[in-house]
Each structure stands twice: as structure tokens, then as C-alpha cells.
Amino acid sequence: RERIIAAIDQWIADWESLDTAAYLAHYADDFEGRGMNRDQWSAYKNRVNSSKKFIDVEISDLTILGYPAESDMVIATFSQRYTSDNFKTTSAKQLYLQKDPAGQWRIRHEGLPD
């Protein structure tokens, strides 16, 4: 649990740093979310983040559950408050994270909870 929380915290820190390459390194090669694969997600995030002066992300009400259908996979659900110089929102978010062969937790899916 502590390693998963640390991975999520680092994902947030890299997102806030505006280092899009570091942020995207948290996503698995087979990522899919919001109707995009990893290449599409990367292009989208590079475009969006290039115009930002700052990003601030806070999460609360984090729940982590094991995913029974696949080994080394968890579902993290939380409330996210996102603020940047030109956009602000609060929403529920769900990440499917899976441990890769090197032991790193990578995001395989990002979306809204059911």
C-alpha cells in the first residue's frame, strides 16, 4: 500500500512540475483512458501542458483495492482537485495501476469511477 501511495504521490509531483515526459513515464505502454491510447494521451498531454504556467493537484478520500482478475493490479479511487492558471475542477477519478516487470507501478487506465 505504501509503495502504491508513493507512486501516486510521485505521479502528482511530476504532473505539477510541468515535466510532461516525467509525468507520462507513469503510464503503461498499453494505457487507455478517455478514449485514447498511450500515444494519443501523450500527444494530448504535451499539447495541454505546454500552455500551463502552473498545475496544482490535490487528492482526498483515496481508496485502494486489489483487482482480482489480474495479478499485481490495483484500483485507486479518489477525489481530485485540479487547478491551473486557466482551468479548475474537482472530480472523482479512478486509476488502474499495475506493477511492471521492473517493479514500478504504472497507470494502465485512467477514468471516472463507475
PDB file of N, CA and C in Angstrom:
ATOM      1  N   ARG A   1       0.828  -1.200   0.000  1.00  0.00           N
ATOM      2  CA  ARG A   1       0.000   0.000   0.000  1.00  0.00           C
ATOM      3  C   ARG A   1       0.870   1.261   0.000  1.00  0.00           C
ATOM      4  N   GLU A   2       1.933   1.253   0.805  1.00  0.00           N
ATOM      5  CA  GLU A   2       2.796   2.434   0.880  1.00  0.00           C
ATOM      6  C   GLU A   2       3.462   2.717  -0.464  1.00  0.00           C
ATOM      7  N   ARG A   3       3.869   1.661  -1.186  1.00  0.00           N
ATOM      8  CA  ARG A   3       4.514   1.855  -2.492  1.00  0.00           C
ATOM      9  C   ARG A   3       3.535   2.391  -3.534  1.00  0.00           C
ATOM     10  N   ILE A   4       2.296   1.971  -3.447  1.00  0.00           N
ATOM     11  CA  ILE A   4       1.276   2.470  -4.367  1.00  0.00           C
ATOM     12  C   ILE A   4       1.002   3.945  -4.089  1.00  0.00           C
ATOM     13  N   ILE A   5       0.876   4.295  -2.819  1.00  0.00           N
ATOM     14  CA  ILE A   5       0.666   5.696  -2.453  1.00  0.00           C
ATOM     15  C   ILE A   5       1.862   6.538  -2.886  1.00  0.00           C
ATOM     16  N   ALA A   6       3.071   6.015  -2.698  1.00  0.00           N
ATOM     17  CA  ALA A   6       4.275   6.739  -3.129  1.00  0.00           C
ATOM     18  C   ALA A   6       4.275   6.941  -4.647  1.00  0.00           C
ATOM     19  N   ALA A   7       3.822   5.929  -5.406  1.00  0.00           N
ATOM     20  CA  ALA A   7       3.753   6.051  -6.864  1.00  0.00           C
ATOM     21  C   ALA A   7       2.739   7.124  -7.268  1.00  0.00           C
ATOM     22  N   ILE A   8       1.603   7.161  -6.603  1.00  0.00           N
ATOM     23  CA  ILE A   8       0.583   8.178  -6.886  1.00  0.00           C
ATOM     24  C   ILE A   8       1.107   9.561  -6.523  1.00  0.00           C
ATOM     25  N   ASP A   9       1.764   9.674  -5.374  1.00  0.00           N
ATOM     26  CA  ASP A   9       2.336  10.960  -4.962  1.00  0.00           C
ATOM     27  C   ASP A   9       3.377  11.451  -5.964  1.00  0.00           C
ATOM     28  N   GLN A  10       4.201  10.547  -6.496  1.00  0.00           N
ATOM     29  CA  GLN A  10       5.210  10.941  -7.477  1.00  0.00           C
ATOM     30  C   GLN A  10       4.564  11.333  -8.800  1.00  0.00           C
ATOM     31  N   TRP A  11       3.502  10.639  -9.189  1.00  0.00           N
ATOM     32  CA  TRP A  11       2.729  10.994 -10.389  1.00  0.00           C
ATOM     33  C   TRP A  11       2.216  12.423 -10.267  1.00  0.00           C
ATOM     34  N   ILE A  12       1.670  12.754  -9.099  1.00  0.00           N
ATOM     35  CA  ILE A  12       1.172  14.113  -8.869  1.00  0.00           C
ATOM     36  C   ILE A  12       2.323  15.118  -8.915  1.00  0.00           C
ATOM     37  N   ALA A  13       3.434  14.809  -8.246  1.00  0.00           N
ATOM     38  CA  ALA A  13       4.585  15.722  -8.227  1.00  0.00           C
ATOM     39  C   ALA A  13       5.115  15.970  -9.637  1.00  0.00           C
ATOM     40  N   ASP A  14       5.195  14.927 -10.445  1.00  0.00           N
ATOM     41  CA  ASP A  14       5.678  15.085 -11.818  1.00  0.00           C
ATOM     42  C   ASP A  14       4.688  15.868 -12.667  1.00  0.00           C
ATOM     43  N   TRP A  15       3.410  15.679 -12.425  1.00  0.00           N
ATOM     44  CA  TRP A  15       2.376  16.438 -13.132  1.00  0.00           C
ATOM     45  C   TRP A  15       2.510  17.926 -12.789  1.00  0.00           C
ATOM     46  N   GLU A  16       2.621  18.218 -11.490  1.00  0.00           N
ATOM     47  CA  GLU A  16       2.733  19.601 -11.037  1.00  0.00           C
ATOM     48  C   GLU A  16       4.028  20.267 -11.503  1.00  0.00           C
ATOM     49  N   SER A  17       5.062  19.493 -11.735  1.00  0.00           N
ATOM     50  CA  SER A  17       6.356  20.047 -12.144  1.00  0.00           C
ATOM     51  C   SER A  17       6.350  20.564 -13.580  1.00  0.00           C
ATOM     52  N   LEU A  18       5.305  20.231 -14.326  1.00  0.00           N
ATOM     53  CA  LEU A  18       5.190  20.559 -15.749  1.00  0.00           C
ATOM     54  C   LEU A  18       6.250  19.856 -16.592  1.00  0.00           C
ATOM     55  N   ASP A  19       6.861  18.810 -16.022  1.00  0.00           N
ATOM     56  CA  ASP A  19       7.783  17.959 -16.774  1.00  0.00           C
ATOM     57  C   ASP A  19       6.931  16.840 -17.377  1.00  0.00           C
ATOM     58  N   THR A  20       6.408  17.096 -18.565  1.00  0.00           N
ATOM     59  CA  THR A  20       5.444  16.174 -19.166  1.00  0.00           C
ATOM     60  C   THR A  20       6.056  14.806 -19.426  1.00  0.00           C
ATOM     61  N   ALA A  21       7.335  14.744 -19.783  1.00  0.00           N
ATOM     62  CA  ALA A  21       7.979  13.442 -20.006  1.00  0.00           C
ATOM     63  C   ALA A  21       8.012  12.626 -18.722  1.00  0.00           C
ATOM     64  N   ALA A  22       8.330  13.259 -17.591  1.00  0.00           N
ATOM     65  CA  ALA A  22       8.345  12.552 -16.301  1.00  0.00           C
ATOM     66  C   ALA A  22       6.934  12.113 -15.930  1.00  0.00           C
ATOM     67  N   TYR A  23       5.950  12.974 -16.154  1.00  0.00           N
ATOM     68  CA  TYR A  23       4.551  12.648 -15.882  1.00  0.00           C
ATOM     69  C   TYR A  23       4.103  11.451 -16.715  1.00  0.00           C
ATOM     70  N   LEU A  24       4.423  11.470 -18.013  1.00  0.00           N
ATOM     71  CA  LEU A  24       3.998  10.390 -18.904  1.00  0.00           C
ATOM     72  C   LEU A  24       4.709   9.072 -18.609  1.00  0.00           C
ATOM     73  N   ALA A  25       5.854   9.118 -17.952  1.00  0.00           N
ATOM     74  CA  ALA A  25       6.569   7.891 -17.592  1.00  0.00           C
ATOM     75  C   ALA A  25       5.779   7.042 -16.602  1.00  0.00           C
ATOM     76  N   HIS A  26       4.763   7.610 -15.979  1.00  0.00           N
ATOM     77  CA  HIS A  26       3.927   6.866 -15.034  1.00  0.00           C
ATOM     78  C   HIS A  26       2.879   5.997 -15.736  1.00  0.00           C
ATOM     79  N   TYR A  27       2.756   6.150 -17.060  1.00  0.00           N
ATOM     80  CA  TYR A  27       1.729   5.445 -17.817  1.00  0.00           C
ATOM     81  C   TYR A  27       2.310   4.224 -18.523  1.00  0.00           C
ATOM     82  N   ALA A  28       1.579   3.128 -18.457  1.00  0.00           N
ATOM     83  CA  ALA A  28       1.995   1.879 -19.106  1.00  0.00           C
ATOM     84  C   ALA A  28       1.926   2.022 -20.619  1.00  0.00           C
ATOM     85  N   ASP A  29       2.706   1.207 -21.305  1.00  0.00           N
ATOM     86  CA  ASP A  29       2.693   1.218 -22.767  1.00  0.00           C
ATOM     87  C   ASP A  29       1.311   0.887 -23.327  1.00  0.00           C
ATOM     88  N   ASP A  30       0.557   0.040 -22.599  1.00  0.00           N
ATOM     89  CA  ASP A  30      -0.776  -0.351 -23.063  1.00  0.00           C
ATOM     90  C   ASP A  30      -1.882   0.470 -22.400  1.00  0.00           C
ATOM     91  N   PHE A  31      -1.541   1.677 -21.928  1.00  0.00           N
ATOM     92  CA  PHE A  31      -2.515   2.573 -21.307  1.00  0.00           C
ATOM     93  C   PHE A  31      -3.671   2.853 -22.256  1.00  0.00           C
ATOM     94  N   GLU A  32      -4.855   3.015 -21.656  1.00  0.00           N
ATOM     95  CA  GLU A  32      -6.022   3.531 -22.365  1.00  0.00           C
ATOM     96  C   GLU A  32      -6.877   4.280 -21.366  1.00  0.00           C
ATOM     97  N   GLY A  33      -7.435   5.360 -21.826  1.00  0.00           N
ATOM     98  CA  GLY A  33      -8.306   6.156 -20.970  1.00  0.00           C
ATOM     99  C   GLY A  33      -8.897   7.321 -21.732  1.00  0.00           C
ATOM    100  N   ARG A  34     -10.131   7.655 -21.385  1.00  0.00           N
ATOM    101  CA  ARG A  34     -10.849   8.750 -22.026  1.00  0.00           C
ATOM    102  C   ARG A  34     -10.850   8.609 -23.542  1.00  0.00           C
ATOM    103  N   GLY A  35     -10.921   7.357 -24.015  1.00  0.00           N
ATOM    104  CA  GLY A  35     -10.992   7.091 -25.439  1.00  0.00           C
ATOM    105  C   GLY A  35      -9.668   7.217 -26.179  1.00  0.00           C
ATOM    106  N   MET A  36      -8.558   7.248 -25.440  1.00  0.00           N
ATOM    107  CA  MET A  36      -7.237   7.419 -26.054  1.00  0.00           C
ATOM    108  C   MET A  36      -6.308   6.284 -25.648  1.00  0.00           C
ATOM    109  N   ASN A  37      -5.403   5.940 -26.573  1.00  0.00           N
ATOM    110  CA  ASN A  37      -4.320   5.023 -26.218  1.00  0.00           C
ATOM    111  C   ASN A  37      -3.148   5.864 -25.701  1.00  0.00           C
ATOM    112  N   ARG A  38      -2.024   5.224 -25.389  1.00  0.00           N
ATOM    113  CA  ARG A  38      -0.913   5.957 -24.790  1.00  0.00           C
ATOM    114  C   ARG A  38      -0.347   7.020 -25.726  1.00  0.00           C
ATOM    115  N   ASP A  39      -0.202   6.729 -27.000  1.00  0.00           N
ATOM    116  CA  ASP A  39       0.332   7.719 -27.940  1.00  0.00           C
ATOM    117  C   ASP A  39      -0.595   8.933 -28.049  1.00  0.00           C
ATOM    118  N   GLN A  40      -1.886   8.683 -28.117  1.00  0.00           N
ATOM    119  CA  GLN A  40      -2.851   9.777 -28.196  1.00  0.00           C
ATOM    120  C   GLN A  40      -2.858  10.588 -26.898  1.00  0.00           C
ATOM    121  N   TRP A  41      -2.786   9.879 -25.754  1.00  0.00           N
ATOM    122  CA  TRP A  41      -2.740  10.537 -24.443  1.00  0.00           C
ATOM    123  C   TRP A  41      -1.493  11.420 -24.335  1.00  0.00           C
ATOM    124  N   SER A  42      -0.356  10.901 -24.794  1.00  0.00           N
ATOM    125  CA  SER A  42       0.895  11.661 -24.753  1.00  0.00           C
ATOM    126  C   SER A  42       0.791  12.936 -25.585  1.00  0.00           C
ATOM    127  N   ALA A  43       0.255  12.817 -26.790  1.00  0.00           N
ATOM    128  CA  ALA A  43       0.100  13.995 -27.650  1.00  0.00           C
ATOM    129  C   ALA A  43      -0.829  15.017 -27.001  1.00  0.00           C
ATOM    130  N   TYR A  44      -1.929  14.534 -26.437  1.00  0.00           N
ATOM    131  CA  TYR A  44      -2.897  15.405 -25.761  1.00  0.00           C
ATOM    132  C   TYR A  44      -2.245  16.124 -24.580  1.00  0.00           C
ATOM    133  N   LYS A  45      -1.549  15.378 -23.729  1.00  0.00           N
ATOM    134  CA  LYS A  45      -0.934  15.981 -22.532  1.00  0.00           C
ATOM    135  C   LYS A  45       0.194  16.928 -22.892  1.00  0.00           C
ATOM    136  N   ASN A  46       0.976  16.606 -23.912  1.00  0.00           N
ATOM    137  CA  ASN A  46       2.024  17.532 -24.350  1.00  0.00           C
ATOM    138  C   ASN A  46       1.414  18.849 -24.835  1.00  0.00           C
ATOM    139  N   ARG A  47       0.325  18.757 -25.577  1.00  0.00           N
ATOM    140  CA  ARG A  47      -0.341  19.954 -26.078  1.00  0.00           C
ATOM    141  C   ARG A  47      -0.923  20.781 -24.929  1.00  0.00           C
ATOM    142  N   VAL A  48      -1.649  20.138 -24.027  1.00  0.00           N
ATOM    143  CA  VAL A  48      -2.305  20.844 -22.925  1.00  0.00           C
ATOM    144  C   VAL A  48      -1.278  21.430 -21.952  1.00  0.00           C
ATOM    145  N   ASN A  49      -0.304  20.632 -21.549  1.00  0.00           N
ATOM    146  CA  ASN A  49       0.638  21.081 -20.522  1.00  0.00           C
ATOM    147  C   ASN A  49       1.594  22.160 -21.035  1.00  0.00           C
ATOM    148  N   SER A  50       1.808  22.223 -22.334  1.00  0.00           N
ATOM    149  CA  SER A  50       2.738  23.223 -22.870  1.00  0.00           C
ATOM    150  C   SER A  50       2.244  24.653 -22.664  1.00  0.00           C
ATOM    151  N   SER A  51       0.947  24.813 -22.463  1.00  0.00           N
ATOM    152  CA  SER A  51       0.389  26.153 -22.272  1.00  0.00           C
ATOM    153  C   SER A  51       0.217  26.532 -20.799  1.00  0.00           C
ATOM    154  N   LYS A  52       0.546  25.631 -19.892  1.00  0.00           N
ATOM    155  CA  LYS A  52       0.318  25.883 -18.471  1.00  0.00           C
ATOM    156  C   LYS A  52       1.472  26.656 -17.835  1.00  0.00           C
ATOM    157  N   LYS A  53       1.121  27.570 -16.936  1.00  0.00           N
ATOM    158  CA  LYS A  53       2.118  28.265 -16.130  1.00  0.00           C
ATOM    159  C   LYS A  53       2.318  27.545 -14.803  1.00  0.00           C
ATOM    160  N   PHE A  54       1.245  26.918 -14.301  1.00  0.00           N
ATOM    161  CA  PHE A  54       1.338  26.104 -13.095  1.00  0.00           C
ATOM    162  C   PHE A  54       0.204  25.096 -13.086  1.00  0.00           C
ATOM    163  N   ILE A  55       0.428  24.002 -12.356  1.00  0.00           N
ATOM    164  CA  ILE A  55      -0.592  22.990 -12.100  1.00  0.00           C
ATOM    165  C   ILE A  55      -0.496  22.621 -10.625  1.00  0.00           C
ATOM    166  N   ASP A  56      -1.636  22.551  -9.967  1.00  0.00           N
ATOM    167  CA  ASP A  56      -1.712  22.116  -8.575  1.00  0.00           C
ATOM    168  C   ASP A  56      -2.766  21.011  -8.499  1.00  0.00           C
ATOM    169  N   VAL A  57      -2.386  19.869  -7.954  1.00  0.00           N
ATOM    170  CA  VAL A  57      -3.297  18.725  -7.838  1.00  0.00           C
ATOM    171  C   VAL A  57      -3.314  18.271  -6.389  1.00  0.00           C
ATOM    172  N   GLU A  58      -4.504  18.132  -5.845  1.00  0.00           N
ATOM    173  CA  GLU A  58      -4.674  17.577  -4.503  1.00  0.00           C
ATOM    174  C   GLU A  58      -5.690  16.455  -4.586  1.00  0.00           C
ATOM    175  N   ILE A  59      -5.404  15.355  -3.886  1.00  0.00           N
ATOM    176  CA  ILE A  59      -6.369  14.253  -3.838  1.00  0.00           C
ATOM    177  C   ILE A  59      -6.798  14.011  -2.402  1.00  0.00           C
ATOM    178  N   SER A  60      -7.980  13.446  -2.261  1.00  0.00           N
ATOM    179  CA  SER A  60      -8.514  13.080  -0.950  1.00  0.00           C
ATOM    180  C   SER A  60      -9.377  11.838  -1.110  1.00  0.00           C
ATOM    181  N   ASP A  61      -9.717  11.241   0.017  1.00  0.00           N
ATOM    182  CA  ASP A  61     -10.594  10.060   0.048  1.00  0.00           C
ATOM    183  C   ASP A  61     -10.054   8.921  -0.821  1.00  0.00           C
ATOM    184  N   LEU A  62      -8.752   8.673  -0.717  1.00  0.00           N
ATOM    185  CA  LEU A  62      -8.109   7.622  -1.512  1.00  0.00           C
ATOM    186  C   LEU A  62      -8.509   6.239  -1.003  1.00  0.00           C
ATOM    187  N   THR A  63      -8.967   5.401  -1.925  1.00  0.00           N
ATOM    188  CA  THR A  63      -9.277   4.002  -1.656  1.00  0.00           C
ATOM    189  C   THR A  63      -8.471   3.159  -2.641  1.00  0.00           C
ATOM    190  N   ILE A  64      -7.804   2.124  -2.135  1.00  0.00           N
ATOM    191  CA  ILE A  64      -7.019   1.231  -2.986  1.00  0.00           C
ATOM    192  C   ILE A  64      -7.541  -0.187  -2.789  1.00  0.00           C
ATOM    193  N   LEU A  65      -7.952  -0.812  -3.890  1.00  0.00           N
ATOM    194  CA  LEU A  65      -8.478  -2.175  -3.845  1.00  0.00           C
ATOM    195  C   LEU A  65      -7.722  -3.043  -4.835  1.00  0.00           C
ATOM    196  N   GLY A  66      -7.478  -4.283  -4.455  1.00  0.00           N
ATOM    197  CA  GLY A  66      -6.873  -5.227  -5.383  1.00  0.00           C
ATOM    198  C   GLY A  66      -7.821  -5.553  -6.517  1.00  0.00           C
ATOM    199  N   TYR A  67      -7.271  -5.804  -7.681  1.00  0.00           N
ATOM    200  CA  TYR A  67      -8.063  -6.165  -8.850  1.00  0.00           C
ATOM    201  C   TYR A  67      -7.962  -7.675  -9.019  1.00  0.00           C
ATOM    202  N   PRO A  68      -9.056  -8.405  -8.801  1.00  0.00           N
ATOM    203  CA  PRO A  68      -8.969  -9.869  -8.749  1.00  0.00           C
ATOM    204  C   PRO A  68      -8.629 -10.556 -10.072  1.00  0.00           C
ATOM    205  N   ALA A  69      -8.889  -9.935 -11.202  1.00  0.00           N
ATOM    206  CA  ALA A  69      -8.709 -10.598 -12.489  1.00  0.00           C
ATOM    207  C   ALA A  69      -7.259 -10.603 -12.973  1.00  0.00           C
ATOM    208  N   GLU A  70      -6.405  -9.732 -12.411  1.00  0.00           N
ATOM    209  CA  GLU A  70      -5.013  -9.666 -12.847  1.00  0.00           C
ATOM    210  C   GLU A  70      -4.104  -9.524 -11.636  1.00  0.00           C
ATOM    211  N   SER A  71      -2.970 -10.195 -11.708  1.00  0.00           N
ATOM    212  CA  SER A  71      -2.037 -10.109 -10.590  1.00  0.00           C
ATOM    213  C   SER A  71      -1.326  -8.767 -10.611  1.00  0.00           C
ATOM    214  N   ASP A  72      -0.917  -8.336  -9.448  1.00  0.00           N
ATOM    215  CA  ASP A  72      -0.183  -7.074  -9.293  1.00  0.00           C
ATOM    216  C   ASP A  72      -0.913  -5.878  -9.881  1.00  0.00           C
ATOM    217  N   MET A  73      -2.234  -5.870  -9.794  1.00  0.00           N
ATOM    218  CA  MET A  73      -3.015  -4.721 -10.255  1.00  0.00           C
ATOM    219  C   MET A  73      -3.916  -4.244  -9.125  1.00  0.00           C
ATOM    220  N   VAL A  74      -4.052  -2.920  -9.023  1.00  0.00           N
ATOM    221  CA  VAL A  74      -4.949  -2.325  -8.042  1.00  0.00           C
ATOM    222  C   VAL A  74      -5.776  -1.239  -8.716  1.00  0.00           C
ATOM    223  N   ILE A  75      -6.879  -0.916  -8.061  1.00  0.00           N
ATOM    224  CA  ILE A  75      -7.720   0.191  -8.492  1.00  0.00           C
ATOM    225  C   ILE A  75      -7.651   1.241  -7.390  1.00  0.00           C
ATOM    226  N   ALA A  76      -7.218   2.440  -7.751  1.00  0.00           N
ATOM    227  CA  ALA A  76      -7.168   3.565  -6.809  1.00  0.00           C
ATOM    228  C   ALA A  76      -8.278   4.538  -7.196  1.00  0.00           C
ATOM    229  N   THR A  77      -9.141   4.848  -6.247  1.00  0.00           N
ATOM    230  CA  THR A  77     -10.247   5.765  -6.469  1.00  0.00           C
ATOM    231  C   THR A  77     -10.094   6.924  -5.489  1.00  0.00           C
ATOM    232  N   PHE A  78     -10.307   8.145  -5.974  1.00  0.00           N
ATOM    233  CA  PHE A  78     -10.130   9.309  -5.110  1.00  0.00           C
ATOM    234  C   PHE A  78     -10.855  10.516  -5.687  1.00  0.00           C
ATOM    235  N   SER A  79     -10.964  11.541  -4.864  1.00  0.00           N
ATOM    236  CA  SER A  79     -11.456  12.835  -5.303  1.00  0.00           C
ATOM    237  C   SER A  79     -10.231  13.675  -5.660  1.00  0.00           C
ATOM    238  N   GLN A  80     -10.281  14.341  -6.800  1.00  0.00           N
ATOM    239  CA  GLN A  80      -9.137  15.126  -7.270  1.00  0.00           C
ATOM    240  C   GLN A  80      -9.547  16.580  -7.458  1.00  0.00           C
ATOM    241  N   ARG A  81      -8.739  17.468  -6.877  1.00  0.00           N
ATOM    242  CA  ARG A  81      -8.908  18.901  -7.120  1.00  0.00           C
ATOM    243  C   ARG A  81      -7.745  19.344  -7.989  1.00  0.00           C
ATOM    244  N   TYR A  82      -8.039  19.815  -9.195  1.00  0.00           N
ATOM    245  CA  TYR A  82      -7.037  20.251 -10.161  1.00  0.00           C
ATOM    246  C   TYR A  82      -7.200  21.747 -10.374  1.00  0.00           C
ATOM    247  N   THR A  83      -6.086  22.463 -10.259  1.00  0.00           N
ATOM    248  CA  THR A  83      -6.088  23.900 -10.504  1.00  0.00           C
ATOM    249  C   THR A  83      -4.880  24.240 -11.361  1.00  0.00           C
ATOM    250  N   SER A  84      -5.106  25.027 -12.402  1.00  0.00           N
ATOM    251  CA  SER A  84      -4.007  25.572 -13.198  1.00  0.00           C
ATOM    252  C   SER A  84      -4.319  27.041 -13.447  1.00  0.00           C
ATOM    253  N   ASP A  85      -3.450  27.711 -14.188  1.00  0.00           N
ATOM    254  CA  ASP A  85      -3.666  29.126 -14.457  1.00  0.00           C
ATOM    255  C   ASP A  85      -4.901  29.385 -15.308  1.00  0.00           C
ATOM    256  N   ASN A  86      -5.400  28.353 -16.029  1.00  0.00           N
ATOM    257  CA  ASN A  86      -6.561  28.598 -16.891  1.00  0.00           C
ATOM    258  C   ASN A  86      -7.679  27.558 -16.768  1.00  0.00           C
ATOM    259  N   PHE A  87      -7.607  26.706 -15.736  1.00  0.00           N
ATOM    260  CA  PHE A  87      -8.663  25.695 -15.567  1.00  0.00           C
ATOM    261  C   PHE A  87      -8.681  25.219 -14.118  1.00  0.00           C
ATOM    262  N   LYS A  88      -9.890  24.964 -13.618  1.00  0.00           N
ATOM    263  CA  LYS A  88     -10.044  24.471 -12.247  1.00  0.00           C
ATOM    264  C   LYS A  88     -11.226  23.520 -12.218  1.00  0.00           C
ATOM    265  N   THR A  89     -11.033  22.346 -11.575  1.00  0.00           N
ATOM    266  CA  THR A  89     -12.128  21.384 -11.469  1.00  0.00           C
ATOM    267  C   THR A  89     -11.895  20.463 -10.283  1.00  0.00           C
ATOM    268  N   THR A  90     -12.964  19.933  -9.774  1.00  0.00           N
ATOM    269  CA  THR A  90     -12.925  18.875  -8.767  1.00  0.00           C
ATOM    270  C   THR A  90     -13.755  17.730  -9.306  1.00  0.00           C
ATOM    271  N   SER A  91     -13.191  16.524  -9.284  1.00  0.00           N
ATOM    272  CA  SER A  91     -13.900  15.373  -9.832  1.00  0.00           C
ATOM    273  C   SER A  91     -13.432  14.098  -9.146  1.00  0.00           C
ATOM    274  N   ALA A  92     -14.214  13.055  -9.326  1.00  0.00           N
ATOM    275  CA  ALA A  92     -13.808  11.717  -8.895  1.00  0.00           C
ATOM    276  C   ALA A  92     -12.915  11.145  -9.981  1.00  0.00           C
ATOM    277  N   LYS A  93     -11.921  10.359  -9.587  1.00  0.00           N
ATOM    278  CA  LYS A  93     -11.016   9.756 -10.560  1.00  0.00           C
ATOM    279  C   LYS A  93     -10.702   8.337 -10.120  1.00  0.00           C
ATOM    280  N   GLN A  94     -10.423   7.510 -11.114  1.00  0.00           N
ATOM    281  CA  GLN A  94     -10.057   6.121 -10.853  1.00  0.00           C
ATOM    282  C   GLN A  94      -8.856   5.769 -11.727  1.00  0.00           C
ATOM    283  N   LEU A  95      -7.834   5.212 -11.083  1.00  0.00           N
ATOM    284  CA  LEU A  95      -6.642   4.737 -11.787  1.00  0.00           C
ATOM    285  C   LEU A  95      -6.537   3.234 -11.609  1.00  0.00           C
ATOM    286  N   TYR A  96      -6.249   2.527 -12.687  1.00  0.00           N
ATOM    287  CA  TYR A  96      -5.877   1.119 -12.612  1.00  0.00           C
ATOM    288  C   TYR A  96      -4.356   1.104 -12.736  1.00  0.00           C
ATOM    289  N   LEU A  97      -3.700   0.659 -11.686  1.00  0.00           N
ATOM    290  CA  LEU A  97      -2.242   0.610 -11.684  1.00  0.00           C
ATOM    291  C   LEU A  97      -1.785  -0.840 -11.657  1.00  0.00           C
ATOM    292  N   GLN A  98      -0.752  -1.139 -12.437  1.00  0.00           N
ATOM    293  CA  GLN A  98      -0.205  -2.489 -12.454  1.00  0.00           C
ATOM    294  C   GLN A  98       1.306  -2.410 -12.330  1.00  0.00           C
ATOM    295  N   LYS A  99       1.853  -3.333 -11.564  1.00  0.00           N
ATOM    296  CA  LYS A  99       3.296  -3.392 -11.386  1.00  0.00           C
ATOM    297  C   LYS A  99       3.923  -3.962 -12.649  1.00  0.00           C
ATOM    298  N   ASP A 100       4.906  -3.235 -13.206  1.00  0.00           N
ATOM    299  CA  ASP A 100       5.585  -3.705 -14.409  1.00  0.00           C
ATOM    300  C   ASP A 100       6.701  -4.687 -14.030  1.00  0.00           C
ATOM    301  N   PRO A 101       7.360  -5.312 -15.001  1.00  0.00           N
ATOM    302  CA  PRO A 101       8.405  -6.300 -14.691  1.00  0.00           C
ATOM    303  C   PRO A 101       9.552  -5.741 -13.838  1.00  0.00           C
ATOM    304  N   ALA A 102       9.783  -4.429 -13.908  1.00  0.00           N
ATOM    305  CA  ALA A 102      10.844  -3.810 -13.106  1.00  0.00           C
ATOM    306  C   ALA A 102      10.374  -3.457 -11.698  1.00  0.00           C
ATOM    307  N   GLY A 103       9.088  -3.740 -11.390  1.00  0.00           N
ATOM    308  CA  GLY A 103       8.560  -3.470 -10.057  1.00  0.00           C
ATOM    309  C   GLY A 103       7.983  -2.078  -9.880  1.00  0.00           C
ATOM    310  N   GLN A 104       7.831  -1.321 -10.974  1.00  0.00           N
ATOM    311  CA  GLN A 104       7.264   0.027 -10.911  1.00  0.00           C
ATOM    312  C   GLN A 104       5.755  -0.026 -11.167  1.00  0.00           C
ATOM    313  N   TRP A 105       5.002   0.753 -10.407  1.00  0.00           N
ATOM    314  CA  TRP A 105       3.566   0.843 -10.623  1.00  0.00           C
ATOM    315  C   TRP A 105       3.297   1.805 -11.775  1.00  0.00           C
ATOM    316  N   ARG A 106       2.600   1.328 -12.802  1.00  0.00           N
ATOM    317  CA  ARG A 106       2.277   2.118 -13.991  1.00  0.00           C
ATOM    318  C   ARG A 106       0.753   2.195 -14.135  1.00  0.00           C
ATOM    319  N   ILE A 107       0.279   3.307 -14.663  1.00  0.00           N
ATOM    320  CA  ILE A 107      -1.149   3.519 -14.868  1.00  0.00           C
ATOM    321  C   ILE A 107      -1.555   2.871 -16.187  1.00  0.00           C
ATOM    322  N   ARG A 108      -2.465   1.891 -16.103  1.00  0.00           N
ATOM    323  CA  ARG A 108      -2.965   1.230 -17.315  1.00  0.00           C
ATOM    324  C   ARG A 108      -4.277   1.821 -17.796  1.00  0.00           C
ATOM    325  N   HIS A 109      -5.028   2.427 -16.861  1.00  0.00           N
ATOM    326  CA  HIS A 109      -6.300   3.036 -17.225  1.00  0.00           C
ATOM    327  C   HIS A 109      -6.545   4.210 -16.286  1.00  0.00           C
ATOM    328  N   GLU A 110      -7.109   5.267 -16.842  1.00  0.00           N
ATOM    329  CA  GLU A 110      -7.498   6.434 -16.057  1.00  0.00           C
ATOM    330  C   GLU A 110      -8.894   6.830 -16.497  1.00  0.00           C
ATOM    331  N   GLY A 111      -9.775   7.035 -15.539  1.00  0.00           N
ATOM    332  CA  GLY A 111     -11.128   7.414 -15.886  1.00  0.00           C
ATOM    333  C   GLY A 111     -11.944   7.769 -14.674  1.00  0.00           C
ATOM    334  N   LEU A 112     -13.249   7.775 -14.862  1.00  0.00           N
ATOM    335  CA  LEU A 112     -14.175   8.070 -13.790  1.00  0.00           C
ATOM    336  C   LEU A 112     -14.663   6.774 -13.181  1.00  0.00           C
ATOM    337  N   PRO A 113     -14.905   6.777 -11.866  1.00  0.00           N
ATOM    338  CA  PRO A 113     -15.453   5.559 -11.234  1.00  0.00           C
ATOM    339  C   PRO A 113     -16.830   5.234 -11.787  1.00  0.00           C
ATOM    340  N   ASP A 114     -17.166   3.954 -11.789  1.00  0.00           N
ATOM    341  CA  ASP A 114     -18.499   3.522 -12.250  1.00  0.00           C
ATOM    342  C   ASP A 114     -19.559   3.945 -11.269  1.00  0.00           C
TER     343      ASP A 114
END
